[in-house]
Coordinates of C-alpha atoms and ligand atoms in Angstrom, one line a residue:
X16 CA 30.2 49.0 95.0
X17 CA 27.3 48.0 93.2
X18 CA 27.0 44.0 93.3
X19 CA 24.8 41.2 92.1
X20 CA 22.1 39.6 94.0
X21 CA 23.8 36.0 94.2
X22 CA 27.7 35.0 94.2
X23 CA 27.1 32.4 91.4
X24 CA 25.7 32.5 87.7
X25 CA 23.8 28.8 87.6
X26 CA 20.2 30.2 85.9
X27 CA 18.9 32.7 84.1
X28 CA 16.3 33.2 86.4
X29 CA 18.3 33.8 89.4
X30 CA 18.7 37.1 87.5
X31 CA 16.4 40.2 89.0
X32 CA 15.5 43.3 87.2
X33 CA 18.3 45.0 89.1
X34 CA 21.0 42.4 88.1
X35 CA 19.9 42.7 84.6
X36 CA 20.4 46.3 84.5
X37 CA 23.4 46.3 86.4
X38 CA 25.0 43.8 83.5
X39 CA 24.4 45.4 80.5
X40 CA 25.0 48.8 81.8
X41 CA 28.3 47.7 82.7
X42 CA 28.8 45.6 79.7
X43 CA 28.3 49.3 77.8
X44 CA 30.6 50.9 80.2
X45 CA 33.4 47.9 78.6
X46 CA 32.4 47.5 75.0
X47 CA 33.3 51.9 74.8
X48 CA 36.4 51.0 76.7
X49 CA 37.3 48.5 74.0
X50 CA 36.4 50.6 71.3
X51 CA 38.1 53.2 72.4
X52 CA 41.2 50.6 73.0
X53 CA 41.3 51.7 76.9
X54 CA 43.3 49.7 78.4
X55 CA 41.5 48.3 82.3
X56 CA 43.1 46.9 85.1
X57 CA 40.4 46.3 87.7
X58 CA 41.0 42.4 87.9
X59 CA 45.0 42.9 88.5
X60 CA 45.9 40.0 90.7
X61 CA 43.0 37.8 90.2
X62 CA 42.8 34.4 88.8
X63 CA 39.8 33.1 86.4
X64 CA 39.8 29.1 86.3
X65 CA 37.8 27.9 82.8
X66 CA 37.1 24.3 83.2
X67 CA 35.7 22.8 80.0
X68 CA 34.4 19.5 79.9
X69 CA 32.7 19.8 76.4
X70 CA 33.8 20.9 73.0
X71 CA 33.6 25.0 73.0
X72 CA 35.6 28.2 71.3
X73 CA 33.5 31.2 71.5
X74 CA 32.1 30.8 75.4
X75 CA 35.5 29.4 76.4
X76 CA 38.0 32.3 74.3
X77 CA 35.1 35.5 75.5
X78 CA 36.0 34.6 78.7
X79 CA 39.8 34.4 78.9
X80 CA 39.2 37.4 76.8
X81 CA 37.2 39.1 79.1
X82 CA 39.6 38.0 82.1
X83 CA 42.3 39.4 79.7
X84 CA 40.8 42.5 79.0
X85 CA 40.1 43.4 83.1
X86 CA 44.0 42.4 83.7
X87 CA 43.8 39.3 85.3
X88 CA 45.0 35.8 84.6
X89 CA 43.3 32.7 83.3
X90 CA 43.9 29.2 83.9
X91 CA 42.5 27.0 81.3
X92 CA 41.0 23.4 80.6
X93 CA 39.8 22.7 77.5
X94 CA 39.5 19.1 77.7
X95 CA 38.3 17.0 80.1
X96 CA 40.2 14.2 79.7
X97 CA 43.3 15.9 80.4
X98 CA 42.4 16.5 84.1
X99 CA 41.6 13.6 87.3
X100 CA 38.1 13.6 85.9
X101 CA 39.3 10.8 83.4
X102 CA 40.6 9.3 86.3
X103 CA 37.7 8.7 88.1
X104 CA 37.6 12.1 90.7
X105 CA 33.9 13.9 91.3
X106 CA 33.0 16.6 90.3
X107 CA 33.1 17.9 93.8
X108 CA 36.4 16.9 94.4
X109 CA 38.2 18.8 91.2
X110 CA 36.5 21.9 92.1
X111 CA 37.7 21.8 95.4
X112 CA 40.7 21.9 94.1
X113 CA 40.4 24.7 91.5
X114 CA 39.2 26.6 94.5
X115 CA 42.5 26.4 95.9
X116 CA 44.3 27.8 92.7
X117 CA 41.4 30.4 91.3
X118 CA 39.1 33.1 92.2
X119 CA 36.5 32.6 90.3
X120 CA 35.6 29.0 87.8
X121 CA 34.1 28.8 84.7
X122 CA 32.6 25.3 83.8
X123 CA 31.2 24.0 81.2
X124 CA 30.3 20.3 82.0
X125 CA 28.0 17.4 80.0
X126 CA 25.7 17.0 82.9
X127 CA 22.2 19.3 83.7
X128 CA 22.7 20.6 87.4
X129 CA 26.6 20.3 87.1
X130 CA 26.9 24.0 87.8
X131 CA 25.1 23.4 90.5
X132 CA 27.1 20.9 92.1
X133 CA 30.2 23.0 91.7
X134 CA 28.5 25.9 93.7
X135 CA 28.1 23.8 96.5
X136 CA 32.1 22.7 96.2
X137 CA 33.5 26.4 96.5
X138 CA 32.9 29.3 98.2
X139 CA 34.4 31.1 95.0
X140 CA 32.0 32.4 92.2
X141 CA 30.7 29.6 90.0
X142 CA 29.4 30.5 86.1
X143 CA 27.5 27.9 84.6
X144 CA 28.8 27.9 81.4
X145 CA 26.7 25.4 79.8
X146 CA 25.6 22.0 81.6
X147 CA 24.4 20.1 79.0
X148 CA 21.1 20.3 77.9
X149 CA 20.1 22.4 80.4
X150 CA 20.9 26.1 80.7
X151 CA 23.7 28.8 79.6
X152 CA 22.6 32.0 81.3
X153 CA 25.5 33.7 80.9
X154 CA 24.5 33.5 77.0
X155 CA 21.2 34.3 77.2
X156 CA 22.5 38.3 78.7
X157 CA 24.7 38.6 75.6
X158 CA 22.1 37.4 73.2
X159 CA 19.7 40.0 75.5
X160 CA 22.3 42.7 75.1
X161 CA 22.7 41.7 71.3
X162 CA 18.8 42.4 71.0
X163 CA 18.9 45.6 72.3
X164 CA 21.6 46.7 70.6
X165 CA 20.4 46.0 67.3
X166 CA 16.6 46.6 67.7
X167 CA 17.1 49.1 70.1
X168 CA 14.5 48.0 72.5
X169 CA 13.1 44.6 74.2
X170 CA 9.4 45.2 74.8
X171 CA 7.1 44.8 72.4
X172 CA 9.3 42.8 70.1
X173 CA 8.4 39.6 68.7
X174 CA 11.1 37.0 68.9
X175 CA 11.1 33.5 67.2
X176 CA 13.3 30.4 69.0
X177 CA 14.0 27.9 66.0
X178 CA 15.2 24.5 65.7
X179 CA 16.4 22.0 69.1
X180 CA 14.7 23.7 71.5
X181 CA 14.3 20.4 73.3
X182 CA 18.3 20.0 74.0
X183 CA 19.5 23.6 73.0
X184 CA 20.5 25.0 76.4
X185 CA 21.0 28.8 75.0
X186 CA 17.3 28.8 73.9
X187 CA 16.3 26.9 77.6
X188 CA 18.2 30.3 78.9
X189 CA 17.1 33.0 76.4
X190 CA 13.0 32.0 76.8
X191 CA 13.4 32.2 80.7
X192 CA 15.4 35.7 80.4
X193 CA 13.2 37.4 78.0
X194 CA 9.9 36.4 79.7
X195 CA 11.0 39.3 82.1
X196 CA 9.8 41.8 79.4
X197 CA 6.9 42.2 77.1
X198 CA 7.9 39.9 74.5
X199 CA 5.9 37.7 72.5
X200 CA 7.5 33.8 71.8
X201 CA 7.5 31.8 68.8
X202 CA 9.2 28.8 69.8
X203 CA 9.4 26.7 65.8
X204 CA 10.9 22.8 66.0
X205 CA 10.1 19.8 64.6
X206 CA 7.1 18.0 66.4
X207 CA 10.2 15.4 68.7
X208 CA 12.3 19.0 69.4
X209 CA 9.5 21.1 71.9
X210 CA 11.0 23.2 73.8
X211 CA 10.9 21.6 77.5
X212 CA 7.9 21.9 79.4
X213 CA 9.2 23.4 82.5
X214 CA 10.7 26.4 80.1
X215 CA 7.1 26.9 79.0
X216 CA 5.5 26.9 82.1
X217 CA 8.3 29.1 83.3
X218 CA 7.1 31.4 80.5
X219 CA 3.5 31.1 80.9
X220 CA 4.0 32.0 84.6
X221 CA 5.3 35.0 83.8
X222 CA 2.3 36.3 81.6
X223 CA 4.2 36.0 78.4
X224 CA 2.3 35.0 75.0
X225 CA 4.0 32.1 73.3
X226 CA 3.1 29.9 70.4
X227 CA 4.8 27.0 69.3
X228 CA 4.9 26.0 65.3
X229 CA 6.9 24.3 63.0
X230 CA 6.5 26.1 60.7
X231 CA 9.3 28.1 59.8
X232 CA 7.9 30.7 57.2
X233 CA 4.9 31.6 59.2
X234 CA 7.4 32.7 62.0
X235 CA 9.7 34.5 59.7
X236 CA 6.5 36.9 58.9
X237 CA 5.8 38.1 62.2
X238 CA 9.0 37.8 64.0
X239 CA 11.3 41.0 64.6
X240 CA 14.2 38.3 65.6
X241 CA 14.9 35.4 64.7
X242 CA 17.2 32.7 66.9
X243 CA 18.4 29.9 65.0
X244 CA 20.0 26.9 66.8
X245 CA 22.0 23.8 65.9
X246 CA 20.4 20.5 66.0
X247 CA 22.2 19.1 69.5
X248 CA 23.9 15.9 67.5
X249 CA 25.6 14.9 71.0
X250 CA 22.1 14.9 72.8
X251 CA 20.9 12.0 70.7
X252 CA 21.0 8.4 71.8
X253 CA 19.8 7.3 68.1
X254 CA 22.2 8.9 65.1
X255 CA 19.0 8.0 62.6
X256 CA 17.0 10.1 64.4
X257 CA 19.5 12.9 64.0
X258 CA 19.6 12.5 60.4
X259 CA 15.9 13.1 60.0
X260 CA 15.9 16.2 61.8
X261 CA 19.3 17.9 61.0
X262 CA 18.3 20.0 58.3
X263 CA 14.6 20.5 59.6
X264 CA 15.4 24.5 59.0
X265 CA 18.1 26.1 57.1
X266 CA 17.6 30.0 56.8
X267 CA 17.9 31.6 53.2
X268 CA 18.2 35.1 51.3
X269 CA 15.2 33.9 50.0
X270 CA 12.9 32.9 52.9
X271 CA 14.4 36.6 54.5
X272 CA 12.6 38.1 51.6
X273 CA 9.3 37.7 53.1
X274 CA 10.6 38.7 56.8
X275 CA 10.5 42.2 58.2
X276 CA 13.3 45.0 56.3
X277 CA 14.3 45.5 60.4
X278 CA 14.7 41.3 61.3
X279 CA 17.3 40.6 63.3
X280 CA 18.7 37.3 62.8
X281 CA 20.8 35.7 65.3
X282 CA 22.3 32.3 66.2
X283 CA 24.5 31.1 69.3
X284 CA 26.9 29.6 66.7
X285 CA 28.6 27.3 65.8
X286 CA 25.8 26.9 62.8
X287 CA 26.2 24.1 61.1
X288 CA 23.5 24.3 58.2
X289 CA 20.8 26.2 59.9
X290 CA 21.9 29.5 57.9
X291 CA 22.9 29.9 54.6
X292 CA 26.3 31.7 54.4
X293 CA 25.0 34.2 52.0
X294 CA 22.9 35.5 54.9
X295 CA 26.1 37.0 56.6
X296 CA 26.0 40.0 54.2
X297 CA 22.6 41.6 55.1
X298 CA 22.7 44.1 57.7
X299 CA 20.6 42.1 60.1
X300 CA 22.7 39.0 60.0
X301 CA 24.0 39.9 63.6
X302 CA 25.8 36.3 64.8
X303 CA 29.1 37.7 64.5
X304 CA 28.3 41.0 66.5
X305 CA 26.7 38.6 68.7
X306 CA 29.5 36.5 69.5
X307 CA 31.8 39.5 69.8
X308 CA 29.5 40.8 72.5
X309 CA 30.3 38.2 74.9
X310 CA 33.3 39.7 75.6
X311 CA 32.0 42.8 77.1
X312 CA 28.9 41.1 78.9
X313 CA 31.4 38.5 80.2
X314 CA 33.8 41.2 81.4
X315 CA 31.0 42.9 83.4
X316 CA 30.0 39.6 85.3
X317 CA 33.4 39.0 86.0
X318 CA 34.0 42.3 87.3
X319 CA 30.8 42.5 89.4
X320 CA 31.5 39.1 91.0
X321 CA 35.2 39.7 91.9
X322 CA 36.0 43.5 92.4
Ligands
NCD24 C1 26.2 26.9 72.1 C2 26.4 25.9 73.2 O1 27.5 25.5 73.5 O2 25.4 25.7 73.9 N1 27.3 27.6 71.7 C3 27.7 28.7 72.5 O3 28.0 28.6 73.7 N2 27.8 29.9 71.9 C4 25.3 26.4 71.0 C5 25.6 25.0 70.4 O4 26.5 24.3 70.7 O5 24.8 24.7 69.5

């Protein structure tokens, strides 16, 4: 049985060449099964614990979804404040529990490294499911697979990152995935929102061109995808400072006009302003495919971490 090359998903770049491959093959294998309405079974008997410490529907639901869809069972928290957490328990301590209940946890928690300090609490599979502003790697393989599907290829392709790349974990995520291939970056945010430096050295490491810009049109000229992200309201100590920046970029039928016919546009949703609703109708307004695509990348991690 064909496995991946760690028990948890904490990082995208824990991810090798093989695991990468292994995914979205898999996730293929599922999205024809659920076209084709086949109904799958090869989670029977297994439990899937989502823990979810901050506000979420699409990561959350793809997941009890996906658990759904392999015929196992979820137990589900959807608010932190309804567990011992509001009591004052650790971290450490409620997934020690969980691990007595589930066989695998989702968690989605406010703090960078939380995923991290789950892993160490359980033997059980751990999925980072966001942890704050840092990553959300599982994500970043559907927004891969999204990619692929609608260009119909990954190398060579130019793909532009816009808006809070400082605190937007998908795009911390997507950068470090994509550097495995011959892409080419343009990461576009105000001057305050850079993505991190670690992410670009992480990038740069790997060979891959990148140039950051905040300049919006210039990016929508030479970019074969496009990634818009919410501004991170909750990441900011000073709400002024949020209201200068929160409609740095909003995405028209207009500015598109000057894009490539074949741009792909994409965002992690929930958007907010970033795109303007009459976007949706073009052919390459591919947010909703993407969302619907967790379900069959999130059914093929499951599966290769618990069958
Ligand atoms: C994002 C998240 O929670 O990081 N949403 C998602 O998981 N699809 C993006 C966001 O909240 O802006």
């Amino acid at each position: 049985m064909a496995k991946l090359s760690q028990k948890d998903v904490l990082r995208a770049d824990q991810f090798t060449a093989a695991d990468i491959d292994l995914i979205l093959e898999r996730a293929a294998t599922y999205e024809a099964a659920l076209d084709a309405k086949r109904e799958l079974d090869e989670l029977r008997g297994k439990i899937l614990a989502t823990l979810f410490f901050e506000p979420s529907t699409r990561t959350r639901l793809s997941f009890e979804a996906a658990m759904h869809r392999l015929g196992g069972r979820v137990l589900s928290v959807s608010e932190a404040k309804s567990t011992s957490a509001s009591k004052g328990e650790s971290l450490h301590d409620t997934i020690r529990t969980v691990h007595g209940y589930a066989d695998a946890i989702v968690l989605r928690h406010p703090e960078i490294g939380a995923a991290e300090i789950a892993a160490l609490a359980t033997t059980k599979p751990v999925l980072n499911a966001g942890d704050g502003a840092g990553e959300h790697p599982t994500q970043s393989l559907l927004d891969l697979y999204t990619i692929r599907n609608e260009q119909g290829k990954v190398d060579g392709l130019t793909v532009a990152l816009v808006g809070d790349l400082k605190h937007g974990r998908t795009v911390h995520s997507l950068a470090t995935l994509l550097s495995r291939f011959s892409v080419s970056f343009l990461f576009v945010s105000p001057s305050g929102l850079r993505m991190p430096r670690e992410v670009v050295e992480r990038v740069q490491t790997r060979g891959v061109a990148f140039q950051e810009t905040d300049d919006l049109g210039r990016a929508l000229r030479e970019a074969d995808v496009v990634y818009m992200t919410r501004i991170q309201r909750e990441r900011f100590a000073d709400p002024a400072e949020y209201d200068r920046v929160k409609d740095a970029y909003v995405l028209t039928r207009a500015a598109l006009a000057k894009a490539k016919p074949s741009i792909t546009v994409m965002h992690p949703l929930p958007r907010v302003n970033e795109i303007a609703t009459d976007v949706d109708a073009l052919p390459g307004a591919a947010y909703f495919r993407q969302s619907a695509n967790g379900v069959p990348i999130r059914m093929a991690l499951l599966a290769l971490l618990l069958s």
